[in-house]
Amino acid sequence: MNTLLYSEILKLAPEDNHRLFNLCGKLNEHLKLIENRLGVFIKQRGHTFSISGDRYAVKVARDALHNLYQETEKVSILEPKEVHMYLQSVGNKNQPNQDNNHMEIRVRKGAITARGENQVHYLQRILKHDINFGIGPAGTGKTYLAVACAVQALETERVSRIILVRPIVEAGEKLGFLPGDIAQKVHPYLRPLYDALYEMMGFEKVNQLIERDVIELLPLAYMRGRSLNDSFIILDEGQNTTVEQMKMFLTRLGFNSKAVVTGDITQIDLINRRDSGLIHASEVLKNLPGISFTQFQVADVVRHPLVQTIVEAYERHDKDQNKK
């Protein structure tokens, strides 16, 4: 065991027991999360914290405790996911924290925060370019942040409608086997997009906009033949498009419109993964002006900490299988 640990003492002010409990979490779960993620030891006595470990990790942990304590002044409940996302934004203990690791997209119901370098670059590219690709594993915020940009563009009247699209390719089942009309058949496939909209705009507002066709949620096949002006268009699960479908989608873009394509090339449901329009587009379009690609990594996962561990385990397994 390394006995040459670096230590620092942090005293939080002003003293407020409710904020202190909020910072530490139930049964000190937030402190344990900081310890596990940064590899430090934290001892707490009242509002005084003793932090020990690697010198840089201790400084990151100290800043985390200080900044999260400041956050408790703004929020009534500091949730574990907020602590997790903060730790994601500062990276691991070998990567210095950057000033550009945070960026907010403001919508009427609040602010959506991008955390970490890749998420911030993703938002910046969406705002700058007309066609954007977000590629990477589940839980990295690709679709959620794209929806946030779409909602902001609609609310600030930079576009007049939002169009959310997904290819319907799922586990060998066909739409005809599902009950209901086309909207009811497609609804389960578009559920993640609905959920993001409901969170950012509210249930009633979203439904009103859907009824007025200000927000459209469509299967990809229904895009053929359309030319979309003054729109913010998101194609989710882009890895399940064919090359022809991806070309068809990208050529729907009209004047004053913006398109974002998201997908995870490790979760292709097509029979032949080389048929994926997302893989093909990343090879054909990567150097064209006006088109951006953001490649998310496992470290960008912002869901439950176990999600990152699961993705890493699958990646290791795939690498081991490829070596055989």
Short mmCIF file of C-alpha atoms in Angstrom, two decimals, residues 12-286:
data_model
loop_
_atom_site.label_atom_id
_atom_site.label_comp_id
_atom_site.label_asym_id
_atom_site.label_seq_id
_atom_site.Cartn_x
_atom_site.Cartn_y
_atom_site.Cartn_z
CA LEU A 12 -17.23 24.28 3.66
CA ALA A 13 -19.02 27.55 4.36
CA PRO A 14 -21.56 28.78 5.15
CA GLU A 15 -22.44 25.95 7.49
CA ASP A 16 -25.86 24.57 6.63
CA ASN A 17 -26.84 21.09 7.75
CA HIS A 18 -29.50 20.63 5.07
CA ARG A 19 -27.02 21.51 2.32
CA LEU A 20 -24.40 19.28 3.93
CA PHE A 21 -26.77 16.30 3.91
CA ASN A 22 -27.63 17.10 0.30
CA LEU A 23 -23.94 17.10 -0.61
CA CYS A 24 -23.11 13.83 1.15
CA GLY A 25 -26.26 12.00 0.04
CA LYS A 26 -28.14 9.23 1.79
CA LEU A 27 -25.68 7.03 3.71
CA ASN A 28 -22.89 9.17 2.22
CA GLU A 29 -23.56 7.75 -1.26
CA HIS A 30 -22.27 10.88 -2.98
CA LEU A 31 -19.01 10.81 -1.02
CA LYS A 32 -18.57 7.12 -1.87
CA LEU A 33 -19.16 7.88 -5.53
CA ILE A 34 -16.47 10.58 -5.48
CA GLU A 35 -14.08 8.21 -3.68
CA ASN A 36 -14.64 5.38 -6.15
CA ARG A 37 -14.43 7.52 -9.28
CA LEU A 38 -11.35 9.51 -8.26
CA GLY A 39 -9.52 6.92 -6.15
CA VAL A 40 -9.35 9.08 -3.01
CA PHE A 41 -10.23 8.65 0.66
CA ILE A 42 -12.63 11.14 2.24
CA LYS A 43 -13.17 11.59 5.98
CA GLN A 44 -15.90 13.94 7.07
CA ARG A 45 -16.53 15.64 10.39
CA GLY A 46 -19.32 18.18 10.17
CA HIS A 47 -18.49 20.67 7.43
CA THR A 48 -14.79 19.72 7.46
CA PHE A 49 -13.46 17.13 4.99
CA SER A 50 -10.09 15.41 4.93
CA ILE A 51 -9.19 14.14 1.45
CA SER A 52 -6.23 11.80 0.80
CA GLY A 53 -4.80 10.17 -2.31
CA ASP A 54 -2.95 11.09 -5.47
CA ARG A 55 -2.17 14.82 -5.48
CA TYR A 56 -4.13 15.64 -8.63
CA ALA A 57 -7.07 13.41 -7.65
CA VAL A 58 -7.25 15.10 -4.26
CA LYS A 59 -7.43 18.52 -5.89
CA VAL A 60 -10.21 17.32 -8.24
CA ALA A 61 -12.12 15.83 -5.27
CA ARG A 62 -11.68 19.04 -3.27
CA ASP A 63 -13.03 21.11 -6.15
CA ALA A 64 -15.88 18.62 -6.61
CA LEU A 65 -16.96 18.90 -2.97
CA HIS A 66 -16.72 22.69 -3.09
CA ASN A 67 -18.58 23.07 -6.40
CA LEU A 68 -21.28 20.55 -5.53
CA TYR A 69 -21.81 22.28 -2.19
CA GLN A 70 -22.36 25.51 -4.10
CA GLU A 71 -24.86 23.63 -6.27
CA THR A 72 -26.87 22.65 -3.17
CA GLU A 73 -27.76 26.32 -2.75
CA LYS A 74 -29.59 26.21 -6.10
CA VAL A 75 -31.33 22.82 -5.94
CA SER A 76 -33.54 21.32 -3.24
CA ILE A 77 -32.24 17.81 -3.84
CA LEU A 78 -28.83 16.93 -5.26
CA GLU A 79 -29.33 13.59 -6.99
CA PRO A 80 -26.65 10.93 -7.52
CA LYS A 81 -26.94 11.37 -11.29
CA GLU A 82 -25.90 15.02 -10.93
CA VAL A 83 -22.80 13.98 -8.97
CA HIS A 84 -22.05 11.33 -11.59
CA MET A 85 -22.43 13.82 -14.44
CA TYR A 86 -20.22 16.35 -12.68
CA LEU A 87 -17.50 13.72 -12.27
CA GLN A 88 -17.87 12.81 -15.94
CA SER A 89 -17.30 16.44 -16.86
CA VAL A 90 -13.96 16.62 -15.06
CA GLY A 91 -12.71 13.40 -16.63
CA ASN A 92 -10.44 10.92 -14.94
CA LYS A 93 -7.59 11.77 -12.58
CA ASN A 94 -5.03 11.84 -15.40
CA GLN A 95 -6.87 14.50 -17.39
CA PRO A 96 -6.88 18.11 -16.15
CA ASN A 97 -10.24 19.81 -15.98
CA GLN A 98 -10.94 22.23 -18.83
CA ASP A 99 -12.88 25.49 -18.68
CA ASN A 100 -14.84 24.44 -21.78
CA ASN A 101 -16.23 21.29 -20.13
CA HIS A 102 -19.66 22.84 -19.56
CA MET A 103 -22.21 24.37 -21.90
CA GLU A 104 -25.91 25.04 -21.48
CA ILE A 105 -28.81 24.93 -23.92
CA ARG A 106 -31.64 27.01 -22.48
CA VAL A 107 -35.26 26.05 -23.07
CA ARG A 108 -38.35 27.51 -21.41
CA LYS A 109 -38.57 24.77 -18.80
CA GLY A 110 -34.92 25.17 -17.75
CA ALA A 111 -31.38 24.55 -18.92
CA ILE A 112 -29.90 21.41 -20.46
CA THR A 113 -26.24 21.08 -19.53
CA ALA A 114 -23.60 19.45 -21.71
CA ARG A 115 -20.85 17.98 -19.56
CA GLY A 116 -17.46 16.89 -20.82
CA GLU A 117 -15.44 17.90 -23.84
CA ASN A 118 -17.23 15.70 -26.39
CA GLN A 119 -20.72 16.82 -25.37
CA VAL A 120 -19.68 20.48 -25.49
CA HIS A 121 -18.07 20.06 -28.92
CA TYR A 122 -21.19 18.21 -30.10
CA LEU A 123 -23.43 21.14 -29.15
CA GLN A 124 -21.05 23.68 -30.67
CA ARG A 125 -20.97 21.75 -33.93
CA ILE A 126 -24.76 21.42 -34.05
CA LEU A 127 -25.10 25.16 -33.64
CA LYS A 128 -22.49 25.81 -36.35
CA HIS A 129 -23.14 23.15 -39.02
CA ASP A 130 -26.26 22.20 -40.98
CA ILE A 131 -25.63 18.43 -40.93
CA ASN A 132 -24.22 16.76 -37.83
CA PHE A 133 -23.48 13.18 -36.83
CA GLY A 134 -23.24 11.99 -33.23
CA ILE A 135 -21.80 8.47 -33.06
CA GLY A 136 -21.08 6.46 -29.94
CA PRO A 137 -22.32 4.10 -27.24
CA ALA A 138 -25.62 4.24 -25.39
CA GLY A 139 -25.96 6.82 -22.64
CA THR A 140 -23.65 9.49 -24.06
CA GLY A 141 -26.45 12.03 -24.58
CA LYS A 142 -26.38 12.01 -28.40
CA THR A 143 -30.14 12.09 -28.91
CA TYR A 144 -31.03 14.00 -25.76
CA LEU A 145 -28.74 16.93 -26.57
CA ALA A 146 -29.91 16.98 -30.19
CA VAL A 147 -33.53 17.21 -29.01
CA ALA A 148 -32.51 20.06 -26.66
CA CYS A 149 -31.03 21.98 -29.61
CA ALA A 150 -34.20 21.34 -31.63
CA VAL A 151 -36.47 22.58 -28.82
CA GLN A 152 -34.36 25.71 -28.35
CA ALA A 153 -34.42 26.39 -32.12
CA LEU A 154 -38.22 26.05 -32.16
CA GLU A 155 -38.80 28.18 -29.07
CA THR A 156 -36.54 30.95 -30.38
CA GLU A 157 -38.28 30.75 -33.78
CA ARG A 158 -35.11 29.85 -35.68
CA VAL A 159 -37.13 26.99 -37.20
CA SER A 160 -40.88 26.48 -37.53
CA ARG A 161 -41.04 22.74 -36.84
CA ILE A 162 -39.21 19.74 -35.41
CA ILE A 163 -39.14 16.43 -37.27
CA LEU A 164 -37.98 13.33 -35.39
CA VAL A 165 -37.28 10.20 -37.40
CA ARG A 166 -36.24 6.61 -36.74
CA PRO A 167 -35.74 3.60 -39.02
CA ILE A 168 -38.08 0.80 -38.01
CA VAL A 169 -35.70 -2.14 -37.70
CA GLU A 170 -36.20 -4.09 -34.50
CA ALA A 171 -35.50 -7.68 -33.50
CA GLY A 172 -37.08 -9.27 -36.58
CA GLU A 173 -40.62 -8.02 -35.84
CA LYS A 174 -42.58 -6.12 -38.48
CA LEU A 175 -44.93 -3.19 -37.97
CA GLY A 176 -47.85 -5.17 -39.36
CA PHE A 177 -47.84 -7.38 -36.29
CA LEU A 178 -48.44 -4.40 -34.00
CA PRO A 179 -52.00 -3.22 -33.23
CA GLY A 180 -53.39 0.19 -34.15
CA ASP A 181 -52.92 2.79 -36.86
CA ILE A 182 -49.51 3.95 -38.10
CA ALA A 183 -49.06 6.46 -35.26
CA GLN A 184 -49.78 3.78 -32.66
CA LYS A 185 -47.52 1.28 -34.42
CA VAL A 186 -44.59 3.71 -34.57
CA HIS A 187 -45.00 5.14 -31.05
CA PRO A 188 -42.92 2.47 -29.21
CA TYR A 189 -39.99 3.01 -31.56
CA LEU A 190 -40.06 6.76 -31.01
CA ARG A 191 -40.55 6.59 -27.24
CA PRO A 192 -37.06 7.92 -26.33
CA LEU A 193 -37.74 11.00 -28.45
CA TYR A 194 -41.16 11.52 -26.87
CA ASP A 195 -39.62 11.25 -23.39
CA ALA A 196 -36.99 13.90 -24.12
CA LEU A 197 -39.62 16.26 -25.54
CA TYR A 198 -41.96 15.75 -22.57
CA GLU A 199 -39.13 16.58 -20.16
CA MET A 200 -38.12 19.75 -21.99
CA MET A 201 -41.52 21.10 -23.07
CA GLY A 202 -44.17 19.40 -20.95
CA PHE A 203 -46.70 16.72 -21.86
CA GLU A 204 -49.58 19.00 -22.88
CA LYS A 205 -47.43 21.37 -24.95
CA VAL A 206 -45.82 18.51 -26.88
CA ASN A 207 -49.17 16.93 -27.68
CA GLN A 208 -50.57 20.28 -28.84
CA LEU A 209 -47.60 20.77 -31.17
CA ILE A 210 -47.92 17.23 -32.51
CA GLU A 211 -51.61 17.83 -33.26
CA ARG A 212 -50.66 20.97 -35.20
CA ASP A 213 -47.83 19.15 -37.05
CA VAL A 214 -45.29 21.56 -35.57
CA ILE A 215 -43.64 18.42 -34.18
CA GLU A 216 -43.67 15.35 -36.43
CA LEU A 217 -42.50 11.88 -35.38
CA LEU A 218 -42.07 9.62 -38.36
CA PRO A 219 -40.68 6.29 -39.51
CA LEU A 220 -37.84 6.88 -41.96
CA ALA A 221 -39.76 5.40 -44.90
CA TYR A 222 -42.25 8.31 -44.68
CA MET A 223 -39.47 10.81 -45.49
CA ARG A 224 -39.16 9.79 -49.13
CA GLY A 225 -40.22 12.49 -51.57
CA ARG A 226 -40.32 15.30 -49.03
CA SER A 227 -38.26 18.49 -49.00
CA LEU A 228 -38.00 19.95 -45.53
CA ASN A 229 -37.54 23.70 -45.18
CA ASP A 230 -37.29 25.71 -41.97
CA SER A 231 -37.01 22.51 -39.92
CA PHE A 232 -34.83 20.87 -37.29
CA ILE A 233 -34.64 17.19 -38.23
CA ILE A 234 -33.23 14.41 -36.03
CA LEU A 235 -32.62 10.88 -37.29
CA ASP A 236 -32.18 8.60 -34.29
CA GLU A 237 -30.75 5.05 -34.44
CA GLY A 238 -29.00 5.97 -37.68
CA GLN A 239 -26.92 2.78 -37.57
CA ASN A 240 -30.02 0.88 -38.73
CA THR A 241 -30.44 2.79 -41.97
CA THR A 242 -29.26 1.31 -45.24
CA VAL A 243 -26.91 3.27 -47.47
CA GLU A 244 -29.84 4.20 -49.73
CA GLN A 245 -32.00 5.30 -46.80
CA MET A 246 -29.25 7.51 -45.37
CA LYS A 247 -28.72 9.17 -48.75
CA MET A 248 -32.47 9.67 -49.07
CA PHE A 249 -32.68 11.23 -45.59
CA LEU A 250 -29.75 13.62 -46.02
CA THR A 251 -31.08 14.86 -49.36
CA ARG A 252 -34.40 15.87 -47.76
CA LEU A 253 -32.67 18.90 -46.20
CA GLY A 254 -34.22 22.18 -47.35
CA PHE A 255 -33.52 25.87 -46.80
CA ASN A 256 -32.99 27.10 -43.22
CA SER A 257 -32.97 23.51 -41.97
CA LYS A 258 -30.61 21.55 -39.78
CA ALA A 259 -30.19 17.76 -39.50
CA VAL A 260 -28.66 15.66 -36.75
CA VAL A 261 -28.04 11.93 -37.16
CA THR A 262 -27.33 9.85 -34.06
CA GLY A 263 -26.38 6.21 -33.75
CA ASP A 264 -24.26 3.48 -32.20
CA ILE A 265 -22.39 1.35 -34.73
CA THR A 266 -21.97 -1.43 -32.16
CA GLN A 267 -25.77 -1.99 -32.13
CA ILE A 268 -26.60 -2.56 -35.79
CA ASP A 269 -29.73 -4.69 -36.34
CA LEU A 270 -29.26 -5.04 -40.10
CA ILE A 271 -28.35 -8.49 -41.39
CA ASN A 272 -25.02 -7.22 -42.75
CA ARG A 273 -23.41 -4.46 -40.68
CA ARG A 274 -21.57 -3.19 -43.76
CA ASP A 275 -24.97 -2.20 -45.15
CA SER A 276 -25.28 0.44 -42.42
CA GLY A 277 -25.84 3.89 -43.87
CA LEU A 278 -24.23 5.44 -40.80
CA ILE A 279 -20.93 3.60 -41.31
CA HIS A 280 -21.01 4.42 -45.02
CA ALA A 281 -21.77 8.11 -44.38
CA SER A 282 -18.92 8.40 -41.87
CA GLU A 283 -16.55 7.21 -44.60
CA VAL A 284 -17.98 9.19 -47.53
CA LEU A 285 -18.88 12.52 -45.90
CA LYS A 286 -16.29 12.97 -43.16
#
